[in-house]
Short mmCIF file of C-alpha atoms in Angstrom, two decimals:
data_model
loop_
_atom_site.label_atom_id
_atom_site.label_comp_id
_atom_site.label_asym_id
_atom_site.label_seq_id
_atom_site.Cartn_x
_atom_site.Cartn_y
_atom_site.Cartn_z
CA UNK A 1 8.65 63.43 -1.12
CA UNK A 2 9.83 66.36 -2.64
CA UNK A 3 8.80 65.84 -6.37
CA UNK A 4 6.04 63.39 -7.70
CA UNK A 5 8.69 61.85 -10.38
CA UNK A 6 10.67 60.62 -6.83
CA UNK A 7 7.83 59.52 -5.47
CA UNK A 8 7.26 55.53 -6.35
CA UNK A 9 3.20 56.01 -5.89
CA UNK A 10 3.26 58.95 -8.34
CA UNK A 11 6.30 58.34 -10.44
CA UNK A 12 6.01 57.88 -14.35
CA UNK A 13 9.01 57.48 -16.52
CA UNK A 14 7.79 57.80 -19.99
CA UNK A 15 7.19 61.33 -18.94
CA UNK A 16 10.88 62.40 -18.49
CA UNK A 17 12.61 63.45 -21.41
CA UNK A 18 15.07 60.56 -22.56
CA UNK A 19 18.62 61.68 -22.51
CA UNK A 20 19.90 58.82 -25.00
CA UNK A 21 17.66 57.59 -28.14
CA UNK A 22 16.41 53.65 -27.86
CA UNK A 23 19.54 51.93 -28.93
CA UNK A 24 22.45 54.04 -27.84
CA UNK A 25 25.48 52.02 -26.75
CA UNK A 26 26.46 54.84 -24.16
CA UNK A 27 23.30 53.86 -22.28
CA UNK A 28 25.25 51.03 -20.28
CA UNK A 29 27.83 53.04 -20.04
CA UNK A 30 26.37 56.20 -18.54
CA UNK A 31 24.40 53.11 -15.98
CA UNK A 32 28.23 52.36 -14.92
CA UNK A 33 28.96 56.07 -14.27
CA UNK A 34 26.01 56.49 -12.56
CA UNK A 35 26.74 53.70 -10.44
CA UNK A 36 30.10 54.16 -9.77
CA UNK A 37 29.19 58.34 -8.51
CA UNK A 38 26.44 56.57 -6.34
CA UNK A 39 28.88 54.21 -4.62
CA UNK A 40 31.41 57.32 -3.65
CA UNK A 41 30.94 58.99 -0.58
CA UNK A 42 32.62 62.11 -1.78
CA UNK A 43 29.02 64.45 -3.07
CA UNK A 44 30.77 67.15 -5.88
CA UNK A 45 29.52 70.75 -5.11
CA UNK A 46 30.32 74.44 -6.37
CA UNK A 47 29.64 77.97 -4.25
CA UNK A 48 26.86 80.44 -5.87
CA UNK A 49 28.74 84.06 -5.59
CA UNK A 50 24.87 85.22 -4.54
CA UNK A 51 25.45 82.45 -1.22
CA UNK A 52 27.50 82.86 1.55
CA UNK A 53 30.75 81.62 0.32
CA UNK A 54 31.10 78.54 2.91
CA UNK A 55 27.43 77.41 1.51
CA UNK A 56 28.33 74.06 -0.50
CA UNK A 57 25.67 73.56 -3.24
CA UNK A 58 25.32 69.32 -4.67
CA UNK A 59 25.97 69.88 -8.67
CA UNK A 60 23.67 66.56 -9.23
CA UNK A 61 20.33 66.92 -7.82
CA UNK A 62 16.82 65.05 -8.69
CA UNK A 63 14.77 67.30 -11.15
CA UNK A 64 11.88 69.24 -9.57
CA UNK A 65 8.65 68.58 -10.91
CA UNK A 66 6.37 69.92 -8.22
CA UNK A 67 4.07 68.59 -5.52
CA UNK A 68 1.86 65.67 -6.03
CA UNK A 69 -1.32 66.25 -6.73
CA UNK A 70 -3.79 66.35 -3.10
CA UNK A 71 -6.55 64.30 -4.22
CA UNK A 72 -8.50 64.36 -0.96
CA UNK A 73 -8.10 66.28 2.48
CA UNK A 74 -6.89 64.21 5.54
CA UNK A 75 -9.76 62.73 7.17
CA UNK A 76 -10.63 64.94 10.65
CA UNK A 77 -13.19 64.18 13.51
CA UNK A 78 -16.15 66.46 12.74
CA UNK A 79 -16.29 67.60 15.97
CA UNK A 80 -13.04 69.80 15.50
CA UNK A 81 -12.56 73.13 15.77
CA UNK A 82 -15.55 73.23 18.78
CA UNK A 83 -16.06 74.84 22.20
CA UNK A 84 -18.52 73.22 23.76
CA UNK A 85 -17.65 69.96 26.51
CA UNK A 86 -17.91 66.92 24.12
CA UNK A 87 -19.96 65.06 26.40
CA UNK A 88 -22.65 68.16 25.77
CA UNK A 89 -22.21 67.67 21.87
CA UNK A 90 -25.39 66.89 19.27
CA UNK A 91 -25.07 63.07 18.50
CA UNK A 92 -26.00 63.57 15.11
CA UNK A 93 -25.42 59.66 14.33
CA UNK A 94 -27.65 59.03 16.48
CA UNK A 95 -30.36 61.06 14.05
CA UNK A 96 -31.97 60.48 10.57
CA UNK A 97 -30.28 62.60 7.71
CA UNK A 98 -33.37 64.87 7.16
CA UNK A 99 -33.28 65.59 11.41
CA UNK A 100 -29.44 65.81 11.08
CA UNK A 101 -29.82 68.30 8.25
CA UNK A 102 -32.93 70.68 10.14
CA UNK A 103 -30.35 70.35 13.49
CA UNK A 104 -27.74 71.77 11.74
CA UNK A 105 -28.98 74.54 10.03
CA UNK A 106 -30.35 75.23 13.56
CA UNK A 107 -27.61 75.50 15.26
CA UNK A 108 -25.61 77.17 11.83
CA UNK A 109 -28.05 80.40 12.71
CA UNK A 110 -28.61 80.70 16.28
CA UNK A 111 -26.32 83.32 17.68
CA UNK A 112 -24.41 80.46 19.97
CA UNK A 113 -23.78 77.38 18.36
CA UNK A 114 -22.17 74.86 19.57
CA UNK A 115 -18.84 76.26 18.33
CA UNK A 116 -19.60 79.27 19.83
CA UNK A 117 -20.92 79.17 23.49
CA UNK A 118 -22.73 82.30 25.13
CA UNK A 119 -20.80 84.88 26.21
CA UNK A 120 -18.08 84.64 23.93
CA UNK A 121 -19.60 87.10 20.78
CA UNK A 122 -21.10 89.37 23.67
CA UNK A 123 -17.99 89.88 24.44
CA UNK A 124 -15.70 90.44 21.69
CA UNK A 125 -18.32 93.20 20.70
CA UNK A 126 -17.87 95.26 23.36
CA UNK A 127 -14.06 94.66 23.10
CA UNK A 128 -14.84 96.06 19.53
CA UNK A 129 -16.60 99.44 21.63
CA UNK A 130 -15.07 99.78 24.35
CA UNK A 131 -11.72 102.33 22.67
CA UNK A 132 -14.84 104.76 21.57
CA UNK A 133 -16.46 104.48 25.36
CA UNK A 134 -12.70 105.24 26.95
CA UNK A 135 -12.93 108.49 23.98
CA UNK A 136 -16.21 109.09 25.07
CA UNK A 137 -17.61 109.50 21.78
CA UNK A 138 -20.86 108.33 19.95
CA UNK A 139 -19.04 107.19 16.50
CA UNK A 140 -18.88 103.60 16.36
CA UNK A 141 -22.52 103.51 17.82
CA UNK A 142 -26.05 104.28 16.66
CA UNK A 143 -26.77 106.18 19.77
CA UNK A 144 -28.48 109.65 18.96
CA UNK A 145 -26.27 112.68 20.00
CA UNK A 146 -27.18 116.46 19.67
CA UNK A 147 -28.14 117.97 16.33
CA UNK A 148 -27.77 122.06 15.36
CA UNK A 149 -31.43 122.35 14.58
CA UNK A 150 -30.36 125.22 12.04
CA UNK A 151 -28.16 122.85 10.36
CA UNK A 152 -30.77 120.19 10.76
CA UNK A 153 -32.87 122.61 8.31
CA UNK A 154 -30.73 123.41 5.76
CA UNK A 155 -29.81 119.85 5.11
CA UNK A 156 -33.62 118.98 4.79
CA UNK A 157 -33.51 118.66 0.78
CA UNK A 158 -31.35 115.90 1.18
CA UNK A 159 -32.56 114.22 4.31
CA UNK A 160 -35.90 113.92 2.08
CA UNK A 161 -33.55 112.40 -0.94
CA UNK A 162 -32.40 109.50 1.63
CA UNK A 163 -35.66 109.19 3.14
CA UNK A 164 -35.91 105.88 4.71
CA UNK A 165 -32.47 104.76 3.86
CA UNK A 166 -30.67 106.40 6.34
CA UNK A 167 -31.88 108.28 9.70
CA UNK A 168 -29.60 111.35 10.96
CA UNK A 169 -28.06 110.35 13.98
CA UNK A 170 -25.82 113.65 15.16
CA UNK A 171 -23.50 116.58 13.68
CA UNK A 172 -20.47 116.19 15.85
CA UNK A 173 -18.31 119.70 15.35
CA UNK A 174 -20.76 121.16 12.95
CA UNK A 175 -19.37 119.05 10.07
CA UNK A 176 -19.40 115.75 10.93
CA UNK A 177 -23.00 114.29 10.48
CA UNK A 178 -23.46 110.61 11.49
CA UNK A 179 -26.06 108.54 10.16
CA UNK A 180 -28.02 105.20 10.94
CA UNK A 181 -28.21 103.50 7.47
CA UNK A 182 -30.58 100.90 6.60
CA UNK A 183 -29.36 100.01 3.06
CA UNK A 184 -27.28 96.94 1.74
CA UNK A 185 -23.51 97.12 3.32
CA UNK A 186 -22.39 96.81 -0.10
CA UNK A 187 -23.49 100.10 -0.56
CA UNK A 188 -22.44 101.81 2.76
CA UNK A 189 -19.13 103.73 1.38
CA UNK A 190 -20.76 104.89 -1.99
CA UNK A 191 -23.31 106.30 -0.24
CA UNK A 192 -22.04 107.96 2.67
CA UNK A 193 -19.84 109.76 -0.51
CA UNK A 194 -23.06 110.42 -2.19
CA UNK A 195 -24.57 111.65 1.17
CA UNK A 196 -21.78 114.26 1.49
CA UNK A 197 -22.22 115.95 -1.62
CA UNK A 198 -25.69 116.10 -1.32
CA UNK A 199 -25.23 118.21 1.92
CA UNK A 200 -22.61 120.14 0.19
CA UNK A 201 -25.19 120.90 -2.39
CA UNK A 202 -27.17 122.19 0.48
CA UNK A 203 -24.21 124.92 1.20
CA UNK A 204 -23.53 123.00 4.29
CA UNK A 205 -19.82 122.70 5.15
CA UNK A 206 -19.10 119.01 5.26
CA UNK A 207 -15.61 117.50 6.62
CA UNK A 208 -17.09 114.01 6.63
CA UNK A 209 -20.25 111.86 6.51
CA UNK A 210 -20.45 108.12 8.80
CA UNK A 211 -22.59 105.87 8.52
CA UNK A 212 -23.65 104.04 11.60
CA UNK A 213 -24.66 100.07 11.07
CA UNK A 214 -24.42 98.77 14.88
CA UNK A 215 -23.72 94.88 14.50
CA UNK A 216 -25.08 94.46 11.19
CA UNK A 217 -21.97 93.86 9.03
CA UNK A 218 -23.37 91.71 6.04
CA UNK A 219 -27.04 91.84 3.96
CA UNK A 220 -29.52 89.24 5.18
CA UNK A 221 -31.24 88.86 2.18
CA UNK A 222 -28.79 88.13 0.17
CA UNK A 223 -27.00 85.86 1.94
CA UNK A 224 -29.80 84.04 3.80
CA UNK A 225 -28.30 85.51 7.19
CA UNK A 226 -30.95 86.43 10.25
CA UNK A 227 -32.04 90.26 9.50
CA UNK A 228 -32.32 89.99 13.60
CA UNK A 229 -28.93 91.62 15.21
CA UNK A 230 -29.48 91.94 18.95
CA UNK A 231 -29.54 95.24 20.82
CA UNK A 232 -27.55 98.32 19.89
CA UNK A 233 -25.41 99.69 21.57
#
């Protein structure tokens, strides 16, 4: 149905604004009107000069009152939206609720789940590298490259300012210093800014400043995630 007042299962009258006051003797007669328009086949319309002109618009159409309201989602098989053969799926009827529960969070943090068979994250990751190995370059990685050791030296007073937080990784061009960081993502673009002043502050010339994470994309502690992310590239 198009509006909850059409709808029998939804419909309320004494919601609708009354268009004659209790009483009215034109109430029978507008019912005859009414009647009589319903039982010609002839439907009145009128043209909108913002419609294509052959467009026929009804004049009398039911008042729109929106949707109804969804009160519950459609009932789906659990076992939707899955990869794995069914006749290899966990029977968790077959389990108490506290084993059911344990299972699940199981398989909710191992790296292939049931949804998501080996293979398949391996490789949509190196789908995700492969344009920088056709380049040939190291951005996108946390591989180490080469370093200018006299650059290396002048940047020292604010290698010691990140100290742990991030581990120089190479200076591709002689002004583009990579980085492996080790901080929360949420803070990954603030402080690769911060990290390029700081070098800047070291008289360094500085065209930009990336910070390497690998496959970590989110912060494990926050989030209860597994701090374990495989093997870099």
């Amino acid at each position: 149905m198009d509006s909850f007042m059409i709808d029998e299962k939804s419909r309320n009258d004494d919601i609708l604004p009354k268009q004659f006051l209790d009483g009215d003797l034109e109430i029978g007669f507008n019912e005859d009107v009414v009647r009589f328009r319903k039982s010609l086949d002839i439907i009145e319309t009128y043209t909108d000069k913002f419609l294509p002109d052959d467009m026929l618009i009804p004049r009398h159409v039911a008042e729109w009152y929106g949707y109804p309201e969804q009160l519950s989602y459609p009932s789906q098989n659990y076992t939707n939206n899955r990869f794995t053969d069914p006749k290899d799926l966990t029977n968790f009827d077959a389990m108490t609720p506290q084993r059911a529960q344990e299972r699940a969070m199981e398989l909710a943090s191992a790296k292939n789940a049931e949804w998501l068979p080996d293979g398949i994250s391996q490789e949509w990751h190196k789908s995700q590298r492969k344009p920088y190995e056709d380049i040939g370059t190291l951005v996108g990685s946390v591989l180490e490259g080469e370093c200018d050791p006299d650059i290396v030296e002048l940047i020292q007073p604010a290698l010691k300012i990140l100290g742990g937080c991030a581990d120089l990784l190479s200076i591709e061009n002689g002004t583009v210093f990579r980085f492996y960081y080790h901080g929360l993502i949420k803070n990954k673009f603030g402080m690769a800014a911060w990290t390029e002043t700081l070098i800047r502050d070291c008289g360094v010339e500085v065209t930009g400043v990336v910070f390497e994470t690998g496959f970590r994309q989110r912060d494990p502690s926050y989030d209860s995630g597994n701090p374990y992310y495989g093997p870099q590239w």
